[in-house]
Every structure is written in C-alpha cells, then in structure tokens.
Backbone as a printed PyTorch tensor [residue, N CA C, xyz], in Angstrom:
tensor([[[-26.9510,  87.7770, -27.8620],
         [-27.9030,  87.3870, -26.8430],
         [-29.3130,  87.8860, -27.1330]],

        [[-29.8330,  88.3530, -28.2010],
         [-30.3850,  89.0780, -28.7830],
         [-32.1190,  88.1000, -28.6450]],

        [[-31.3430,  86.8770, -29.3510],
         [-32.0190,  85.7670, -29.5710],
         [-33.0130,  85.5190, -28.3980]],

        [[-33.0840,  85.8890, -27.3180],
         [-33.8500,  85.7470, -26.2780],
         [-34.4640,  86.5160, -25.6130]],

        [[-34.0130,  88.0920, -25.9570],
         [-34.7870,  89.2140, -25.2930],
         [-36.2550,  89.1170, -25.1870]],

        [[-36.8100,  88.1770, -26.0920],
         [-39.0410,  88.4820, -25.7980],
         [-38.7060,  87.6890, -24.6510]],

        [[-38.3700,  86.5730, -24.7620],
         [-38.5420,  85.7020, -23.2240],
         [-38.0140,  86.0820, -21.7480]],

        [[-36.6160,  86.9100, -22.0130],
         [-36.5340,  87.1470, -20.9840],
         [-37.3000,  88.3310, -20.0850]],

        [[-38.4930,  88.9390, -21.2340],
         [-38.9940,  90.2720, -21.1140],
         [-40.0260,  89.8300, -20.4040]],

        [[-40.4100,  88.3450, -21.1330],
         [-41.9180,  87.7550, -20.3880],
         [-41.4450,  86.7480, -19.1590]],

        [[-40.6300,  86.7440, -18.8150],
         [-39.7340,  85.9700, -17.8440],
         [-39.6150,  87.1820, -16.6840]],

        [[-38.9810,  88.7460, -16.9680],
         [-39.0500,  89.5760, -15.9650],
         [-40.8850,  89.4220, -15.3450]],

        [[-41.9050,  89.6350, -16.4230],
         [-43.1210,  90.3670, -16.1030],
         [-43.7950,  88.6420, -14.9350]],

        [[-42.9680,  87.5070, -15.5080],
         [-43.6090,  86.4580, -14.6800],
         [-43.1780,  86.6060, -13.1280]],

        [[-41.7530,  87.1550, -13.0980],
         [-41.3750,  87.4240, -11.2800],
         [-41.8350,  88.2310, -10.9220]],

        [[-42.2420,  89.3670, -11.2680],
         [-42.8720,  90.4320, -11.0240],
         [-43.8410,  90.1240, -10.1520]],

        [[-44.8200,  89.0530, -10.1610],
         [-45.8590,  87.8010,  -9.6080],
         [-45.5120,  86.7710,  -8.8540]],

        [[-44.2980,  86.7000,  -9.0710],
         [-43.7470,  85.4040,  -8.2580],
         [-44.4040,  85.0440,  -6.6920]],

        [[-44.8220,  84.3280,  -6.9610],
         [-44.9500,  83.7860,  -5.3880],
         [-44.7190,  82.6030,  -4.9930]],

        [[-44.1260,  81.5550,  -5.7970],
         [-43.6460,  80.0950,  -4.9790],
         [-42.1270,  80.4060,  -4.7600]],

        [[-41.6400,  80.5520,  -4.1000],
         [-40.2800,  80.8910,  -3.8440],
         [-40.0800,  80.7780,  -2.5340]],

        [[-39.2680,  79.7510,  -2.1420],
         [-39.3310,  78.9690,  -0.7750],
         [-40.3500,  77.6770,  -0.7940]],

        [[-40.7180,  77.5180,  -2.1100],
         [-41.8060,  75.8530,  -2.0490],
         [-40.6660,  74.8850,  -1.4410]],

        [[-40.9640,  74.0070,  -0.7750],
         [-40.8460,  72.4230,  -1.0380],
         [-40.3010,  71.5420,  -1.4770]],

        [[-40.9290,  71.8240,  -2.6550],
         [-40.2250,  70.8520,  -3.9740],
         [-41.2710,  69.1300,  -3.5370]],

        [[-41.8560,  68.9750,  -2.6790],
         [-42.7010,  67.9850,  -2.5920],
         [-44.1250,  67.8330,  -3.6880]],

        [[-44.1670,  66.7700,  -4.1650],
         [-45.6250,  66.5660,  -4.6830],
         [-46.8530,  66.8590,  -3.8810]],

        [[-47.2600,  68.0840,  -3.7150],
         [-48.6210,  68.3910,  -2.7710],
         [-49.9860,  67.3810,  -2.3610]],

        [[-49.8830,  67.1010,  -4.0320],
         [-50.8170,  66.3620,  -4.1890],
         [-50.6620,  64.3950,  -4.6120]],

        [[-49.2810,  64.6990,  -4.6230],
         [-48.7800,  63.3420,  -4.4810],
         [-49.0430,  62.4500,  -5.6780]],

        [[-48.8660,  63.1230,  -6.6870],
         [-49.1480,  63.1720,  -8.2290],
         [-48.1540,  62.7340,  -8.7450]],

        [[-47.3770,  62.0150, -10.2370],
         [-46.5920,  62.1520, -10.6490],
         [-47.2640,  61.9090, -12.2860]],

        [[-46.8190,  62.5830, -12.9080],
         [-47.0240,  62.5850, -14.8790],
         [-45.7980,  62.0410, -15.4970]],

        [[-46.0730,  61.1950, -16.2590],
         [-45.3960,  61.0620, -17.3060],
         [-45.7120,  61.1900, -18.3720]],

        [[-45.7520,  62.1450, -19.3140],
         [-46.2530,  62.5680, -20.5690],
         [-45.7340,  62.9750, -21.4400]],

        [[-45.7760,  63.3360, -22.8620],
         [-45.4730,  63.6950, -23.8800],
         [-45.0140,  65.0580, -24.0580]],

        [[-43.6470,  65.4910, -24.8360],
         [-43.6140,  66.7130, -24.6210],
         [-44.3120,  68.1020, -25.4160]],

        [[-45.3820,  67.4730, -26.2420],
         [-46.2180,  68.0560, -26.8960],
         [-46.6200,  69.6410, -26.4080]],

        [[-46.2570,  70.2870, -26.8360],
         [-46.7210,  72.0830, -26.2740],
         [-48.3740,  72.1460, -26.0490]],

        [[-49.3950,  71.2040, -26.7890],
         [-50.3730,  71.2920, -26.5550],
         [-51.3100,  70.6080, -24.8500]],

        [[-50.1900,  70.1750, -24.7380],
         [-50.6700,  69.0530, -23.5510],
         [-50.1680,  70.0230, -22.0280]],

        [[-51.1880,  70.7200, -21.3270],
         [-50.9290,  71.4520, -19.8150],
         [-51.0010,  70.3520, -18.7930]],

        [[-50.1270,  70.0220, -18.4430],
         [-50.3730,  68.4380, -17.6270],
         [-51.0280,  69.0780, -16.1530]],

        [[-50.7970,  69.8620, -15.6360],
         [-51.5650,  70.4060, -14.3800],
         [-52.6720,  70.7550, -14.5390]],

        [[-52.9950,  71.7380, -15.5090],
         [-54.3980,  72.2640, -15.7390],
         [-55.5240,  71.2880, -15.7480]],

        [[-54.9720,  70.2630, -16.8990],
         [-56.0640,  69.1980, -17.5110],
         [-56.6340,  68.2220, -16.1960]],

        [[-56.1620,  68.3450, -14.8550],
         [-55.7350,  67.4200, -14.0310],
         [-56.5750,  68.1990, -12.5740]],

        [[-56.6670,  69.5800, -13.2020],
         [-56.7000,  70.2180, -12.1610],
         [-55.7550,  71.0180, -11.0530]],

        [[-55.0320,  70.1800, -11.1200],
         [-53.8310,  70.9680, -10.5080],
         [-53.3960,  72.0650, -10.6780]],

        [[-52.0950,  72.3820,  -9.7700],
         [-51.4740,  73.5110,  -9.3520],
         [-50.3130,  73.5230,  -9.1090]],

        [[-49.3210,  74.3800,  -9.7490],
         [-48.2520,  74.8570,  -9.1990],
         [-47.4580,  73.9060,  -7.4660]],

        [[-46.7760,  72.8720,  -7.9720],
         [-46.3240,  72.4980,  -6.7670],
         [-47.1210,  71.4870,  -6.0600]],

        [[-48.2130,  70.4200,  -7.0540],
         [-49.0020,  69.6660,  -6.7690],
         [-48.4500,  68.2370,  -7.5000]],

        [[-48.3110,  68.4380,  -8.4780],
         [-47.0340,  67.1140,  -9.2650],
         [-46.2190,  67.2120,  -9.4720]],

        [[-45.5270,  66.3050,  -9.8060],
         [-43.4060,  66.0430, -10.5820],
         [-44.2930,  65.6600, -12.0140]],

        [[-43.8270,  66.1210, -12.5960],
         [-43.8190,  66.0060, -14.3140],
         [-42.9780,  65.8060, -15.0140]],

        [[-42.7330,  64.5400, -15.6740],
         [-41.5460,  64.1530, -16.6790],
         [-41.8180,  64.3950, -18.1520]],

        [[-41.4760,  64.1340, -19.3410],
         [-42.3650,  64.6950, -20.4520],
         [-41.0970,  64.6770, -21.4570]],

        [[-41.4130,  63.7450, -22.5640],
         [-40.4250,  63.1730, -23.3920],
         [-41.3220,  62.9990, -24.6250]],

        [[-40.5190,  62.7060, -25.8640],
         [-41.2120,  62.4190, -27.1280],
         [-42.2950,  61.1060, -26.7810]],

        [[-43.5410,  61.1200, -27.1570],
         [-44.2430,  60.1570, -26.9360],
         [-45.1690,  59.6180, -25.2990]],

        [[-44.3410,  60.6520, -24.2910],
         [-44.6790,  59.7220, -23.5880],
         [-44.4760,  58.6210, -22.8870]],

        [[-43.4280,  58.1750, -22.9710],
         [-43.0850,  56.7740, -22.7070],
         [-42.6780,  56.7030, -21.0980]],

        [[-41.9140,  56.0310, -20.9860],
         [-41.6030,  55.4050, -19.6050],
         [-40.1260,  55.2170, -19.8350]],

        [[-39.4450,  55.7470, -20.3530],
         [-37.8880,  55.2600, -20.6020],
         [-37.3310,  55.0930, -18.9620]],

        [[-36.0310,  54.6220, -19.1700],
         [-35.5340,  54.7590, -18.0380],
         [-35.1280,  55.6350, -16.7950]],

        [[-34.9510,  57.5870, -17.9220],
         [-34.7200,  58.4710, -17.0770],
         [-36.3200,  58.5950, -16.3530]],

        [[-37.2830,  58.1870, -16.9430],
         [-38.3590,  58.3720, -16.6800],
         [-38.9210,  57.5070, -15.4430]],

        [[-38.0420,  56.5690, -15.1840],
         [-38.2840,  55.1920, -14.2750],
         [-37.3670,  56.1100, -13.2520]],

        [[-36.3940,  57.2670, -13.2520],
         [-35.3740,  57.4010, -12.4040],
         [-36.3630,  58.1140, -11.5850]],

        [[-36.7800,  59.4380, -12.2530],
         [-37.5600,  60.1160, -11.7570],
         [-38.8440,  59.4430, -10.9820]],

        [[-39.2820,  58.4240, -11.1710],
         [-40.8320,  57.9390, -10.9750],
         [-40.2460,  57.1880,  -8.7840]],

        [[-39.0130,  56.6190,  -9.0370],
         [-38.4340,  56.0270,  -8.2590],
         [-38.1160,  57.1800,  -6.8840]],

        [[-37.5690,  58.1920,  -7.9610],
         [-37.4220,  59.4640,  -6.5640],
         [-38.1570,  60.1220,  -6.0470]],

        [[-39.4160,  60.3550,  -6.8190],
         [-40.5620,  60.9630,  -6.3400],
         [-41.3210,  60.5270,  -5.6330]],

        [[-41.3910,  58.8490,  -5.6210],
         [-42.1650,  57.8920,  -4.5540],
         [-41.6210,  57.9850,  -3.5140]],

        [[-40.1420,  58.0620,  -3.2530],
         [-38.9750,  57.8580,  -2.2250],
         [-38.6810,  58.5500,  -1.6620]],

        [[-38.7750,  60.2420,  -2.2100],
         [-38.2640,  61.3810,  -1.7480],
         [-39.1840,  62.6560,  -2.1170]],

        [[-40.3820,  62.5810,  -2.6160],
         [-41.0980,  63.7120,  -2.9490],
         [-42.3790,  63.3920,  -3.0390]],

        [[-43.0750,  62.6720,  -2.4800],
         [-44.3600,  62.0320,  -1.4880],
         [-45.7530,  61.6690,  -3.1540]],

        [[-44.5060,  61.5410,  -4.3530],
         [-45.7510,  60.7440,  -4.7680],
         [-46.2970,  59.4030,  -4.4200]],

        [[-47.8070,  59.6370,  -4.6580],
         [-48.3730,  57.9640,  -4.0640],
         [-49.4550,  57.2680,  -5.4400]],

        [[-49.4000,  58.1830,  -6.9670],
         [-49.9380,  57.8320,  -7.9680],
         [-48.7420,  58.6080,  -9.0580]],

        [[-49.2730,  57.5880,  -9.7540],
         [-48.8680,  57.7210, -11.2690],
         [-49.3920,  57.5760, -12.3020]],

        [[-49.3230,  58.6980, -13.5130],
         [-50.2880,  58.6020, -14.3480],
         [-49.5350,  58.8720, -15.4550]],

        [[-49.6700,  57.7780, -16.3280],
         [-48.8370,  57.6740, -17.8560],
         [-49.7330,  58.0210, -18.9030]],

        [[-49.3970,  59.2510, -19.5210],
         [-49.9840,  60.2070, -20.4880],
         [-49.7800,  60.3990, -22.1570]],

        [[-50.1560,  59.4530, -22.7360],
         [-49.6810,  60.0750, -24.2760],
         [-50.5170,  60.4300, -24.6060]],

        [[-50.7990,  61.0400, -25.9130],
         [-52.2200,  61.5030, -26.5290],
         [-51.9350,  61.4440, -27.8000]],

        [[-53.2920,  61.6730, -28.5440],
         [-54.1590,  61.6000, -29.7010],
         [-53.0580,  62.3030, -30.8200]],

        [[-52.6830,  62.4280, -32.0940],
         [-52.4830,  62.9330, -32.9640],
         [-50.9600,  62.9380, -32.7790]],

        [[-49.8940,  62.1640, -31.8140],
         [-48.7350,  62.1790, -32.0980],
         [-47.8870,  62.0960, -32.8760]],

        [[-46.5770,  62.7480, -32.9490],
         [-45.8240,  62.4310, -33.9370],
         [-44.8230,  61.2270, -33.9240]],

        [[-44.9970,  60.7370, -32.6740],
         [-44.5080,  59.4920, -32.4000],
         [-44.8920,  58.4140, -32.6390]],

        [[-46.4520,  58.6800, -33.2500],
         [-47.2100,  57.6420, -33.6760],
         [-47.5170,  57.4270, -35.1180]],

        [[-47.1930,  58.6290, -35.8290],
         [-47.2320,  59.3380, -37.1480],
         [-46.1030,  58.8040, -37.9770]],

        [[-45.1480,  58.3790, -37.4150],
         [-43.6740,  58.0400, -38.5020],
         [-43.0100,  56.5490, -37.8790]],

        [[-42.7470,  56.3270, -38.9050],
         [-41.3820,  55.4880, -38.6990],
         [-40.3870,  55.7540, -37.6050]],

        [[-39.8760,  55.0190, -37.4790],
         [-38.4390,  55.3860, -37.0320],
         [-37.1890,  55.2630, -38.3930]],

        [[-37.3230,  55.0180, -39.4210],
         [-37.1760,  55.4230, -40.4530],
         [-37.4020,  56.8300, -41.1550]],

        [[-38.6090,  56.8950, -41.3210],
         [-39.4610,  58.1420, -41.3760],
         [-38.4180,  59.3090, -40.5560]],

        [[-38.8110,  58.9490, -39.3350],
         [-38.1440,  60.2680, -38.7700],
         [-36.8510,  60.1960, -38.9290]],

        [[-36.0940,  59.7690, -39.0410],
         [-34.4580,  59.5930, -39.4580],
         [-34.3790,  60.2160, -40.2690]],

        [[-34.6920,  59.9960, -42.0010],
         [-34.9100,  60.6730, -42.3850],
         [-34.8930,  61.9080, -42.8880]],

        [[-36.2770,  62.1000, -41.8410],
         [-36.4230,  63.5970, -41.9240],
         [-35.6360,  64.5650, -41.4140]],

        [[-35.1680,  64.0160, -39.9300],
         [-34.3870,  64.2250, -39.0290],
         [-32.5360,  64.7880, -39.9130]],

        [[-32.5170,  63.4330, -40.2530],
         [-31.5220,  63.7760, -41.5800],
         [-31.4330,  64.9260, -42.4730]],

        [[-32.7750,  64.9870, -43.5990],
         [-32.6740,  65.9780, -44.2050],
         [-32.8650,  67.4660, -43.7550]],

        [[-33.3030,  67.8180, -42.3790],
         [-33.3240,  69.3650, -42.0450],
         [-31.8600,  69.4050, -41.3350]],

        [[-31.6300,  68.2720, -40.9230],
         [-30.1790,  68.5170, -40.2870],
         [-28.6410,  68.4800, -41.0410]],

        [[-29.1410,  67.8530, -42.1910],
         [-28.1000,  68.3410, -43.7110],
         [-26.7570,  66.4480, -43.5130]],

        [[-27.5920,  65.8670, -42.5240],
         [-26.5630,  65.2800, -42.3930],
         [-26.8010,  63.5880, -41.5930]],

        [[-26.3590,  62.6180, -41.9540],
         [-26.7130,  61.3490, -41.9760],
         [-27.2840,  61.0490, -40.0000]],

        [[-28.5050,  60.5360, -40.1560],
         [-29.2320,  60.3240, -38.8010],
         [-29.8940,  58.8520, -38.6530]],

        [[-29.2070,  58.0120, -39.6220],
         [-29.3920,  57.2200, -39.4540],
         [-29.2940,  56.1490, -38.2890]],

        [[-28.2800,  56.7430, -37.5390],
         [-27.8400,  56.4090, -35.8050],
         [-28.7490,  56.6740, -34.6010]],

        [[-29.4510,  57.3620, -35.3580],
         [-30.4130,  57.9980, -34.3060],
         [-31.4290,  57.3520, -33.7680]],

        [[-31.6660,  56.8690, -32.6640],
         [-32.8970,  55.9540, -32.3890],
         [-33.6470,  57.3870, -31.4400]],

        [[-35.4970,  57.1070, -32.3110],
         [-36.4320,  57.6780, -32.0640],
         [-37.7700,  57.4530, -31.2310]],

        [[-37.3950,  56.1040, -30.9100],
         [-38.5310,  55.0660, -30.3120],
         [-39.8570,  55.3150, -30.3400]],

        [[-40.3100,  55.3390, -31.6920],
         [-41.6730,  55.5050, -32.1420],
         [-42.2660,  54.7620, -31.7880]],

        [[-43.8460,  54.8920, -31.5620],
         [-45.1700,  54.2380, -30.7690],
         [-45.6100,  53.8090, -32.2540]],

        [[-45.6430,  52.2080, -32.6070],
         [-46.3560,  51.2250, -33.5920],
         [-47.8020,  51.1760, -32.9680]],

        [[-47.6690,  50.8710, -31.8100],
         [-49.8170,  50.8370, -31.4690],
         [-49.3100,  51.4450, -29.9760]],

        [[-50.2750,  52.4050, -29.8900],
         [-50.2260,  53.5370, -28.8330],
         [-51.0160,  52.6140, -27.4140]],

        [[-51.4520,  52.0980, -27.8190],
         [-52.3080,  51.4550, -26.7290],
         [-51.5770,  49.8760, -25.9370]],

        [[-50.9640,  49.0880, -26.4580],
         [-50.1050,  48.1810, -26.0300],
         [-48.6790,  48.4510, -25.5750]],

        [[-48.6020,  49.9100, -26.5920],
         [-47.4940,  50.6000, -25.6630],
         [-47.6360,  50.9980, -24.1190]],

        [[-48.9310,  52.0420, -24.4810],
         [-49.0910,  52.1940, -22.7980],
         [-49.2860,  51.1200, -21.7110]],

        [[-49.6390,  50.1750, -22.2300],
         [-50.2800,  48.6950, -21.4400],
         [-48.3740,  48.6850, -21.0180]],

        [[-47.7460,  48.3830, -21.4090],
         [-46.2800,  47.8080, -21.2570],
         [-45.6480,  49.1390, -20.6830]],

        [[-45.6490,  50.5100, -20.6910],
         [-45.2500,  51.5580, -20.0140],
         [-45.1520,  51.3550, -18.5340]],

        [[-47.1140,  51.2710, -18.6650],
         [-47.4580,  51.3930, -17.1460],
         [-47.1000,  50.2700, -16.5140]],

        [[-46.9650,  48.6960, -16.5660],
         [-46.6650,  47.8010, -16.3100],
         [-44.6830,  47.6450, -15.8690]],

        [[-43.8660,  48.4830, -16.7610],
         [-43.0680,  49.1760, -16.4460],
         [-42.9130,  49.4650, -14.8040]],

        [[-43.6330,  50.3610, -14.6170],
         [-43.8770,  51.1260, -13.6070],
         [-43.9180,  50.3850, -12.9370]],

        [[-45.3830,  49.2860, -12.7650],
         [-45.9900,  48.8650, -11.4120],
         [-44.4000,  47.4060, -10.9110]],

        [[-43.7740,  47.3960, -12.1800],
         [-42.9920,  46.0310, -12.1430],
         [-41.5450,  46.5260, -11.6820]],

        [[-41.4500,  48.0930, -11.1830],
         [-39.8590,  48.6910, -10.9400],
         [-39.8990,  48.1260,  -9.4290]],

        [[-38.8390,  47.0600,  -9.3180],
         [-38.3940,  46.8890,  -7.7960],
         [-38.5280,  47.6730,  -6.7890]],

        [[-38.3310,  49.0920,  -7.1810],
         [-38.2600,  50.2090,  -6.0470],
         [-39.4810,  51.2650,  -6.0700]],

        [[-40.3690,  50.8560,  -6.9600],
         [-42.0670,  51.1480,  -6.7200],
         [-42.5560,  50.3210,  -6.2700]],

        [[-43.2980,  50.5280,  -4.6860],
         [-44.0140,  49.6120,  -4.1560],
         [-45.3220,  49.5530,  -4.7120]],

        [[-46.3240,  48.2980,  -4.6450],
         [-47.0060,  48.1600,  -4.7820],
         [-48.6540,  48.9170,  -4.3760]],

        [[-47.8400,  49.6490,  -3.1470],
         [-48.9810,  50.8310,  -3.0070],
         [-48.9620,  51.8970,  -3.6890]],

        [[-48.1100,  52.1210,  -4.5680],
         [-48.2240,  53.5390,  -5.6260],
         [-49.3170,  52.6570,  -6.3830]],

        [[-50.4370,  53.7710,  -6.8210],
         [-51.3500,  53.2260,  -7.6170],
         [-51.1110,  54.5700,  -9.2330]],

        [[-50.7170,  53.4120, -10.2690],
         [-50.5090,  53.5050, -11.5050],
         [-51.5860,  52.7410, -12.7020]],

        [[-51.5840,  54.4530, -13.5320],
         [-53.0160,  54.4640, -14.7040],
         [-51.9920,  55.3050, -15.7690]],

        [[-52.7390,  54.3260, -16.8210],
         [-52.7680,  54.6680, -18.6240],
         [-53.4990,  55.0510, -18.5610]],

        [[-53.4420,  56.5970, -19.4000],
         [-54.5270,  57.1370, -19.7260],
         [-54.1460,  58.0950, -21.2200]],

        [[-54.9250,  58.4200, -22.2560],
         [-54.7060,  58.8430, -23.4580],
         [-55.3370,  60.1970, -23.3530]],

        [[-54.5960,  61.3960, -23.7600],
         [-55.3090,  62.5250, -23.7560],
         [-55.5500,  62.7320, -24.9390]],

        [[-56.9740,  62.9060, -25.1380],
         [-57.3060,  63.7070, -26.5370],
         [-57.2750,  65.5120, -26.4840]],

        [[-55.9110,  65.6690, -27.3810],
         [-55.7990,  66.9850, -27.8410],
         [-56.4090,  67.8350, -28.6550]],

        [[-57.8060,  67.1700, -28.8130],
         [-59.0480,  68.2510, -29.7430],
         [-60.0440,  68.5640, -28.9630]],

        [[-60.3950,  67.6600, -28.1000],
         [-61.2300,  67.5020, -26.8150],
         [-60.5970,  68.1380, -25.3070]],

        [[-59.1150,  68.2990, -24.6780],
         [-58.6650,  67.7890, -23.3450],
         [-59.0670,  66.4890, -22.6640]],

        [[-60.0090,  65.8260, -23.0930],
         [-60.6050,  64.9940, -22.2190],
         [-59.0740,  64.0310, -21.8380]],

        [[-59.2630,  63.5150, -20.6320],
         [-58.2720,  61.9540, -20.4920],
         [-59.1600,  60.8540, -20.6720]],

        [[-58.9770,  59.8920, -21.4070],
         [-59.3990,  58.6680, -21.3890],
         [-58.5270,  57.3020, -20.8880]],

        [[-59.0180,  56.6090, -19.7780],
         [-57.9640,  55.9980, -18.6080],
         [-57.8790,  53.8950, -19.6870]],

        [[-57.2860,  54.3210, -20.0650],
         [-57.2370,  52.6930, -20.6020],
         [-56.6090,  51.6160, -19.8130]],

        [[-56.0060,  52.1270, -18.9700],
         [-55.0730,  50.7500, -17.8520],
         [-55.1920,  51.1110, -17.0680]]])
C-alpha cells in the first residue's frame, strides 16, 4: 500500500481544511463542462468558478460520448444545470494520432495486441465540436432552454475561444 502514501499524506493535509461537507451536490451556478481529461485544463478556475458551482465530465478529447450525454441529461433534470459548455483544447493527443497510431502505441507499452481498442480520435477538432454540441442541443431529454457552447481552450494562453 506503499504506492500511495504521498497522496494520502496530501489527502490528510486537504481535510485538515475541509469545508464542503454537507454540500448539495447541486450545480450552484448551473454550469455543466464537458471537457478533456488533460491535467493541464482547471475547468473551474478558467471559468471562474468554485467548488460546488459545476458538474464536470472529462474524457479523452473531450467529446460528448454517451456516458457524457447521461450525465448532461441528469444534471439538467436533477442538479439545476441550465448551460453547457463543450471544452476541448489546443495541443491534444486526441488530435495528434491516429487511431491507428494510438493502437499501436497503446500496443507496444502494453506488450500486447490493441488492435481492438477503439480510441475515437478528433480528425478536425472543430467539426467535431460543431457535431458534439449539436449532440447536446438534439438529446430528446435536453430541453431547448439549456443554452449550449463550443468552445476551444488554449493551453499556452488559458484563454477559451467560443466557436459554436
């Protein structure tokens, strides 16, 4: 169990501080993200937000998959989001390879055939998001008053840039 002692050390010193305990669990701010699971990308910070202000989903790329449609559906329904904002950004690795490519690679660190593996790489990042967010606005059980935006984060900058 060894393997985890720094985290759980910086995990004690984070309760130590604790203070959301008894939240909600509601979108405060009535926010919802769907974004990339990139370590560089703070989806609250960049946004402004806070602790207990959005639902945040966050997958390779970005996308809108279906668990991502599950979540988007419950949070409108049951956790008072009333926007949605579909997030990939600049310098991905989802945008960087094949789905070949990553097989692959995927393959060779893993010692063992990955050719089965579907990676659903982004070919043009921008018609993707066009069809993500459209996704969204087109789910039977998102009403038409959730208001849903593409937007691209640049990870050298933070800036968001809103393309849909």
């Amino acid at each position: 169990m060894r393997n985890f002692d720094d985290l759980l050390a910086a995990n004690r010193e984070f309760a130590a501080s604790f203070d959301l305990g008894g939240f909600d669990g509601v979108a405060h701010a009535g926010v919802a993200i769907v974004t990339c699971m990139d370590s560089r990308i703070d989806p609250l910070h960049m946004l402004g937000l806070q602790a207990g202000d959005a639902k945040i989903f966050r997958n390779p790329g970005g996308r809108v998959t279906e668990a991502a449609l599950e979540a988007l559906v419950l949070g409108v329904h049951l956790l008072n989001v009333s926007r949605v904002l579909v997030i990939p950004h600049t310098r991905c690795a989802m945008t960087a390879n094949t789905e070949q490519e990553l097989r692959e690679k995927v393959g060779a660190s893993a010692g063992q055939d990955a050719s089965w593996q579907t990676f659903n790489v982004v070919e043009d990042q921008l018609a993707t998001l066009a069809e993500d967010v459209r996704k969204v606005r087109a789910h039977p059980l998102i009403p038409e008053s959730v208001v849903v935006g593409g937007f691209v984060y640049d990870v050298d900058t933070g800036l968001l840039d809103q393309k849909v």
